[in-house]
Coordinates of C-alpha atoms in Angstrom, one line a residue:
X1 CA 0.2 -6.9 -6.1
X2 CA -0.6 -3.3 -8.0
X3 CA 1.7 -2.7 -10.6
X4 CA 3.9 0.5 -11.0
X5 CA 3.9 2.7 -13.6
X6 CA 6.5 1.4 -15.5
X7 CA 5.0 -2.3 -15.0
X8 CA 2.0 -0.7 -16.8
X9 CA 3.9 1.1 -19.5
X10 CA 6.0 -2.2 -20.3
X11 CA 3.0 -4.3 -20.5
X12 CA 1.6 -3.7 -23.7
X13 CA 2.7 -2.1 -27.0
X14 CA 0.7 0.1 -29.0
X15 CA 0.9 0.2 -32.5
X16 CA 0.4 3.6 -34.1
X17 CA -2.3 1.6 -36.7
X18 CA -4.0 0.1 -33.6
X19 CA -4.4 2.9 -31.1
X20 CA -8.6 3.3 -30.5
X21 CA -8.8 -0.2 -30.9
X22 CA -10.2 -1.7 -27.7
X23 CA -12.3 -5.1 -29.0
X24 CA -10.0 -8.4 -30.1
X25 CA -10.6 -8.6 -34.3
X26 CA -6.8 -10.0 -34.5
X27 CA -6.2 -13.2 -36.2
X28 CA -2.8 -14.6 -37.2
X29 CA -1.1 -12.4 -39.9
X30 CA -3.5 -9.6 -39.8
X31 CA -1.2 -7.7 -38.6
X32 CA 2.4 -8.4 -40.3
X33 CA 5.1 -9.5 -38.4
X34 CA 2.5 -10.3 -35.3
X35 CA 1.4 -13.4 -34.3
X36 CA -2.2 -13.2 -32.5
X37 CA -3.2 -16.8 -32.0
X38 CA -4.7 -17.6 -29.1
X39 CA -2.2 -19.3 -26.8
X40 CA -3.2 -20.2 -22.5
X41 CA 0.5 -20.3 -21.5
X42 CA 0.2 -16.5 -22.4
X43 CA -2.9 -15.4 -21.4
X44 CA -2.1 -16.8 -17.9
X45 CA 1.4 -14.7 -17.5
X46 CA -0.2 -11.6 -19.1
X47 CA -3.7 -12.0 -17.2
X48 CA -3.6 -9.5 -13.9
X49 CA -5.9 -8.6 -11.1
X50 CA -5.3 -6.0 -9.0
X51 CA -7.4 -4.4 -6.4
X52 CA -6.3 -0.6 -5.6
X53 CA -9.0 0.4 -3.1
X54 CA -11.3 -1.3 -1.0
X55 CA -13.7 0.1 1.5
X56 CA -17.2 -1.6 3.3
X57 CA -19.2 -0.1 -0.1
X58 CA -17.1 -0.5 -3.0
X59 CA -14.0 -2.2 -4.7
X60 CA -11.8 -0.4 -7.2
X61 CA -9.7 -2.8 -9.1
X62 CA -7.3 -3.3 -12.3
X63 CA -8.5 -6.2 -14.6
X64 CA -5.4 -6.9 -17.3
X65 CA -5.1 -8.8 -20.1
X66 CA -8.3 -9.8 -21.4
X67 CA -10.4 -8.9 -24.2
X68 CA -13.0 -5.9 -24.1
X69 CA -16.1 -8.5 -23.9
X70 CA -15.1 -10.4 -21.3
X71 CA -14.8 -7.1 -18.8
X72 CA -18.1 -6.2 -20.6
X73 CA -19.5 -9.8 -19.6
X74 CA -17.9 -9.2 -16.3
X75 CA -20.0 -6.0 -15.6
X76 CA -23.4 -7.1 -17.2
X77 CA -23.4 -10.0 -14.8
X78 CA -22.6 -8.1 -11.6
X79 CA -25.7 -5.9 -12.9
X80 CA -28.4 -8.0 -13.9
X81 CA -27.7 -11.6 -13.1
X82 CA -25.9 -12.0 -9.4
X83 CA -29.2 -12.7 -7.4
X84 CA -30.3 -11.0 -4.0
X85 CA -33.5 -10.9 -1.9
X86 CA -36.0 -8.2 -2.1
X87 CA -39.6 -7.4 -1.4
X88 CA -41.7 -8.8 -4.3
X89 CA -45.1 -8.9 -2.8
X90 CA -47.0 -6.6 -0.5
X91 CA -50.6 -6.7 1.4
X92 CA -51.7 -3.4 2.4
X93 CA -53.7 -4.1 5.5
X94 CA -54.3 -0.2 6.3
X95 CA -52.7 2.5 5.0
X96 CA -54.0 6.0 6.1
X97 CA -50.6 8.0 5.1
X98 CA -50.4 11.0 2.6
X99 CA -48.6 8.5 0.2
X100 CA -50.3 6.2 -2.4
X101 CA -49.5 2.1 -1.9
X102 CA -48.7 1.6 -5.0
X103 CA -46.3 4.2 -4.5
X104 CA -45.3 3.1 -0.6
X105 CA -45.0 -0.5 -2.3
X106 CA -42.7 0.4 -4.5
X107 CA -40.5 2.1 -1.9
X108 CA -40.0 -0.9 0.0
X109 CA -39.1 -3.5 -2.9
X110 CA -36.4 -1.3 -3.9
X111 CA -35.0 -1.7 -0.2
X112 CA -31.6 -3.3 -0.5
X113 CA -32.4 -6.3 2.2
X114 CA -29.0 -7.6 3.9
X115 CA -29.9 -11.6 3.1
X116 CA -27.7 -14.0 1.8
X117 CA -29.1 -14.8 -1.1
X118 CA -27.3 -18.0 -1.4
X119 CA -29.6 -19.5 1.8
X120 CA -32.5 -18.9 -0.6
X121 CA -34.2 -20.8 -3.4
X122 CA -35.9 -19.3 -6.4
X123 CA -39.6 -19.4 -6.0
X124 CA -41.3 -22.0 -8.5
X125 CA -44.7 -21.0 -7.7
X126 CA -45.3 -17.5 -5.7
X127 CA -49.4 -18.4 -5.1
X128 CA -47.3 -21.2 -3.2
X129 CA -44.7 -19.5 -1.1
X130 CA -42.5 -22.1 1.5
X131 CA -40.2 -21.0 3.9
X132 CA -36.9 -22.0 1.5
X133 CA -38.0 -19.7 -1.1
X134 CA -39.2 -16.3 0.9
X135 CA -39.1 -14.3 4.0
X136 CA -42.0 -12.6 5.4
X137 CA -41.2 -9.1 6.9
X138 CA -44.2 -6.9 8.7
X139 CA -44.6 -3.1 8.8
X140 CA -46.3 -1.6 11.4
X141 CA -46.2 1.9 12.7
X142 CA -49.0 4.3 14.3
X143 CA -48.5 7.4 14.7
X144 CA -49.3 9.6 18.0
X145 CA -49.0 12.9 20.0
X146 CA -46.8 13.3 22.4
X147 CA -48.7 14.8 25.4
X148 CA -45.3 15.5 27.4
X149 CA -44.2 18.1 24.2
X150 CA -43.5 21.3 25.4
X151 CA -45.7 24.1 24.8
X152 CA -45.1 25.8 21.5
X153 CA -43.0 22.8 20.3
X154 CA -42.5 22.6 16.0
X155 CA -40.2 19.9 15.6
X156 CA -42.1 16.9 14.6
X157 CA -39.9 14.4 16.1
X158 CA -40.9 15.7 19.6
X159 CA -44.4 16.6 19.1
X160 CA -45.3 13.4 17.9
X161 CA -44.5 9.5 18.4
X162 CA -43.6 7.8 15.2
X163 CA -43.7 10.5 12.7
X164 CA -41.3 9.3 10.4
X165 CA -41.1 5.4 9.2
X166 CA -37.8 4.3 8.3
X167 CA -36.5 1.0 6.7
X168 CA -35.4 -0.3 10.7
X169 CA -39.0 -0.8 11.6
X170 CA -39.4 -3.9 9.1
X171 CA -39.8 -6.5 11.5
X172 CA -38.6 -9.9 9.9
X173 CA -41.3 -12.8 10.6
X174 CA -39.3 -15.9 10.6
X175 CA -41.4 -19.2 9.2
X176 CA -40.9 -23.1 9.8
X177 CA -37.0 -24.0 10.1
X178 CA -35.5 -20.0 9.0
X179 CA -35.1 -19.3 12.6
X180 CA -32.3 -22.4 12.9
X181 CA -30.7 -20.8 9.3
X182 CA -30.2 -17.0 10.0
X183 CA -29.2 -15.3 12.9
X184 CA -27.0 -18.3 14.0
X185 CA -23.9 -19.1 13.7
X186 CA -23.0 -15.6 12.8
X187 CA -25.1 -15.3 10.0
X188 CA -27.2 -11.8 10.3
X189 CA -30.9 -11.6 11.2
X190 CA -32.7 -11.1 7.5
X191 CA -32.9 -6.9 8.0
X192 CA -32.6 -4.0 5.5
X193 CA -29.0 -2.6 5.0
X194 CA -29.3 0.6 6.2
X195 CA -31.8 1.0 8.8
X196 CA -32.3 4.8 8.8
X197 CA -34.2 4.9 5.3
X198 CA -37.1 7.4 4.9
X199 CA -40.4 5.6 3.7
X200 CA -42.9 7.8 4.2
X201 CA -44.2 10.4 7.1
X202 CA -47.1 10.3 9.8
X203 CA -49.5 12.5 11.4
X204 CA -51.6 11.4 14.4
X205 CA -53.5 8.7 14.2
X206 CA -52.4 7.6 11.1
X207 CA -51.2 4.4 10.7
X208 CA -49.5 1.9 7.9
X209 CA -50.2 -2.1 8.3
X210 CA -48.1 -3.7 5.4
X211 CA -47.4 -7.6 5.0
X212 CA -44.5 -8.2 3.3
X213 CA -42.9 -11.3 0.7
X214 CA -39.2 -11.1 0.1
X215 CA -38.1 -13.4 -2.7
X216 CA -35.0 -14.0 -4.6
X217 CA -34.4 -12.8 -8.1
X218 CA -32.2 -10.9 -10.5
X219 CA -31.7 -7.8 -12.0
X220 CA -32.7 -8.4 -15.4
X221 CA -36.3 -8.8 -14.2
X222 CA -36.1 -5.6 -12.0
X223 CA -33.7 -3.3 -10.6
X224 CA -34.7 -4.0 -6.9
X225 CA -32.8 -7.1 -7.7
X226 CA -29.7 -5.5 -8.8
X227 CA -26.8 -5.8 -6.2
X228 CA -24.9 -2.9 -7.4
X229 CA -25.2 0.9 -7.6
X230 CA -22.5 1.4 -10.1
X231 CA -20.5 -1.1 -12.3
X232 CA -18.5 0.6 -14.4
X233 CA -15.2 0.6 -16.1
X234 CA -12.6 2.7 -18.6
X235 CA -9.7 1.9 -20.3
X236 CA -6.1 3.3 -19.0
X237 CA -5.6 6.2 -20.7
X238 CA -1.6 6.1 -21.8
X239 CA 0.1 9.4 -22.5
X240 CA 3.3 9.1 -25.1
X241 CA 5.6 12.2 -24.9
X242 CA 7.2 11.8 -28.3
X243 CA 9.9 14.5 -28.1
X244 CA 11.3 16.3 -25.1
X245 CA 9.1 19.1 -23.6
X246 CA 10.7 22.8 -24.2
X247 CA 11.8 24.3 -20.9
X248 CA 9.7 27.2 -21.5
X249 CA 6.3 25.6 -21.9
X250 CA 6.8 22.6 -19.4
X251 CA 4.7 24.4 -16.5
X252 CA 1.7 24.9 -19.2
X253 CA 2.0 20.9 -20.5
X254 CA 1.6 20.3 -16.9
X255 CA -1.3 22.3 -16.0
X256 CA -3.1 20.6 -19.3
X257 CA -3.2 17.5 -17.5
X258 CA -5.1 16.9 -13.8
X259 CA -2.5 17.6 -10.7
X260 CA -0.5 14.2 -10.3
X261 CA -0.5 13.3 -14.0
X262 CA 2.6 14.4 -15.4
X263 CA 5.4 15.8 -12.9
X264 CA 8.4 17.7 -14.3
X265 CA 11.8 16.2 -12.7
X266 CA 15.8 16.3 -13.4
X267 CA 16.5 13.2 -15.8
X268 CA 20.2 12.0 -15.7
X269 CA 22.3 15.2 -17.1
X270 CA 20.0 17.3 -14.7
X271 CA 18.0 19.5 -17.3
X272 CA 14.3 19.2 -16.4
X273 CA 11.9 16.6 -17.9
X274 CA 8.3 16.4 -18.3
X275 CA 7.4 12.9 -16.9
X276 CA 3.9 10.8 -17.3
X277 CA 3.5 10.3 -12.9
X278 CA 0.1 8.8 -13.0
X279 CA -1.8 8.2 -15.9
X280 CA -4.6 6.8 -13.7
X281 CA -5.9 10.5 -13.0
X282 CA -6.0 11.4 -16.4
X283 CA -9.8 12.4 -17.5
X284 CA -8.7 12.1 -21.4
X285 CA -9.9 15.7 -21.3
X286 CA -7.3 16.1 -24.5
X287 CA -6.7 19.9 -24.0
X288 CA -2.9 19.1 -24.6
X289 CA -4.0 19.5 -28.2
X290 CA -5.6 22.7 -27.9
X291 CA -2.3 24.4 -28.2
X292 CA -0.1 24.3 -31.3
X293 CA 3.0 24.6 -29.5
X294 CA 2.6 20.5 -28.4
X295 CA 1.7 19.3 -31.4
X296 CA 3.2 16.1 -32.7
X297 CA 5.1 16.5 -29.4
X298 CA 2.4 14.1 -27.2
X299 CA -0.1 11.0 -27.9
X300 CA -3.1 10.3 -26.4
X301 CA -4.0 6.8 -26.3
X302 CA -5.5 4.1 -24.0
X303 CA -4.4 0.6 -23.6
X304 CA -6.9 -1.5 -24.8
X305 CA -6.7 -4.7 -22.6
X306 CA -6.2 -2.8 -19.3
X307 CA -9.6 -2.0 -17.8
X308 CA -10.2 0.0 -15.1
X309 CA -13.1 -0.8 -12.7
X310 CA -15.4 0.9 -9.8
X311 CA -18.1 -1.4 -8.7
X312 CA -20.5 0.0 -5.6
X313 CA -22.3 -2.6 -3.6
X314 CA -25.5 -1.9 -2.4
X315 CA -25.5 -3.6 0.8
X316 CA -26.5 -7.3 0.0
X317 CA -22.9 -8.7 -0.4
X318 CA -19.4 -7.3 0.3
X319 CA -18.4 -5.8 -2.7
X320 CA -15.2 -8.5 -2.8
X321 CA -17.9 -11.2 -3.1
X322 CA -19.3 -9.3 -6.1
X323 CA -16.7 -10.4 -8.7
X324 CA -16.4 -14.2 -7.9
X325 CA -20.2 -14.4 -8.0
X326 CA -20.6 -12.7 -11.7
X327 CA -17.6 -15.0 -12.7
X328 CA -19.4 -18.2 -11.0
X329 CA -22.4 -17.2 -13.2
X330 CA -19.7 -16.4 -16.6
X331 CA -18.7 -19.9 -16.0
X332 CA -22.0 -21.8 -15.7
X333 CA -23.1 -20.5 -19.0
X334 CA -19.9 -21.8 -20.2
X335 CA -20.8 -25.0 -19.4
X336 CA -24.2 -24.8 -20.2
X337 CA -22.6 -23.7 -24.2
X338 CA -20.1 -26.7 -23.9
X339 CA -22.8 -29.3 -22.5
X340 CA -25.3 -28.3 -25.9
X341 CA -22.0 -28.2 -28.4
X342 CA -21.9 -31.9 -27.1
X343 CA -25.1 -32.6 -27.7
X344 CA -25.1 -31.0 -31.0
X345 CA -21.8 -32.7 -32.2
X346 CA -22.6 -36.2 -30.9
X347 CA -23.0 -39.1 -32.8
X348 CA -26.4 -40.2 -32.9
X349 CA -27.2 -43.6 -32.0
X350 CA -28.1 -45.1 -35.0
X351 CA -25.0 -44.2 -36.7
X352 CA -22.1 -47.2 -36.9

């Protein structure tokens, strides 16, 4: 469940010597009179995930309690390491368009192609393609006048008959067994996500003939591979009020802040207050501290361990499927670390 604001406010303490301080460099008594061992019985009650908004595109949600690296893992992985299908390989069979193939090539490998990726194995040997390892998608589109236009007619898309290729007239070629593993059982026909993307435009008589070979990969090798648009994150920004705001200059600490990030209200002897509402909208602009009549009267801080993320799909998965798949990945190279520790630490078999 999302926390409220005083959840967040209660959950961590900042320490005048440790505000800025977002990375874990604590160690038992580095900080006196704080004991920072590492301890899972904590981490687990202190360790929060929260999704605020979610819509068909992207996933906005509160990751608590853990150290700056592993949201920084977190968000590397979702880039450049959760795998998806794209177009890899093209034959140009005939291309009389205005635009270049190398430059119409390009165009269609960074189509975001709605395939499960996870029906799909990595292809060993591409001179060698096989129908587990890559899907075969055909472009073909003439362009022609339209002899029933009416006389004097300028829009394009009535004087002529395919003037404008977009990503819906990919036509997916299924090969061997794929027809039995997608479009069945509810699982979509291999198809770009968004149907209505411009590729290129047509004139009469001219024509593009393009062979396609989609293959799976990751976005460390290219960015067509990426599933995301955006992964990004920021720290909560925490706003102390240190001493009680003067009457007279409570509408001007308000107005330093976005709307809906402090409020003024009656606190219990009915004199009004300046509050912290939402810290969430804060932009850290600082301009609190412009003026001399706030000074030591307000802290700006952030706390360090909550993380605020916005992660944008791009159409392959759901952006809820996003964050399990990066932390799948996180925890196979765990093992993979753990399984050669082993093997470095093992006894050898010589030894008595």
């Amino acid at each position: 469940m999302p926390r409220s604001n005083d959840d967040t406010r209660r959950h961590v303490q900042v320490l005048p010597e440790r505000i800025g301080q977002v990375a874990g460099s604590e160690f038992p008594g580095h900080y006196p009179g704080e004991d920072h061992s590492w301890n899972l019985q904590r981490f687990k009650e202190n360790l929060v995930v929260s999704v605020q908004r979610l819509t068909p595109s992207t996933v906005e949600f509160d990751l608590i309690g853990v150290d700056a690296s592993i949201a920084n893992a977190l968000r590397r992985v979702m880039i450049a390491e959760v795998p998806t299908v794209a177009i890899d390989s093209v034959y140009v069979w005939n291309n009389t368009s205005i635009m270049q193939d190398e430059v119409l090539c390009h165009r269609l490998g960074l189509l975001p192609l709605k395939v499960d990726p996870r029906k799909v194995q990595y292809t060993k040997n591409p001179d060698k393609p096989s129908e587990n390892d890559t899907l075969i998608f055909d472009l073909r589109v003439r362009c022609d006048r339209n002899k029933d236009a009416s006389r004097g007619e300028t829009d394009p898309r009535k004087l002529y008959y395919d003037s404008n290729v977009y990503s819906g007239m990919l036509e997916w070629v299924p090969q061997g067994a794929q027809s039995d593993k997608f479009g069945v059982n509810g699982v979509p026909k291999p198809a770009p996500v968004d149907p209505d993307i411009l590729l290129v435009k047509l004139r009469p008589k001219q024509v593009v003939d393009f062979h396609c070979f989609a293959r799976k990969g990751v976005g460390m090798n290219h960015a067509k591979w990426s599933p995301v648009a955006t992964a990004s994150y920021r720290l909560l920004p925490q706003i102390i009020i240190r001493s009680p705001i003067p009457p007279e200059h409570q509408e001007k600490f308000q107005k330093c802040f976005p709307p809906g990030v402090i409020d003024i209200e009656d606190d219990a002897s009915g004199h009004p207050q300046c509050v912290v509402k939402n810290p969430r909208k804060d932009t850290v602009s600082r301009e609190v501290l412009r003026h001399p009549e706030f000074q030591d009267l307000v802290q700006l801080t952030r706390i360090r361990d909550h993380f605020l993320f916005n992660v944008e799909s791009t159409g392959q998965y759901n952006p809820e499927e996003l964050i399990p798949e990066a932390i799948k990945i996180l925890l196979g190279k765990i093992t993979e670390v753990e399984q050669g520790l082993d093997k470095l630490f093992a006894p050898s078999a010589g030894a008595a």
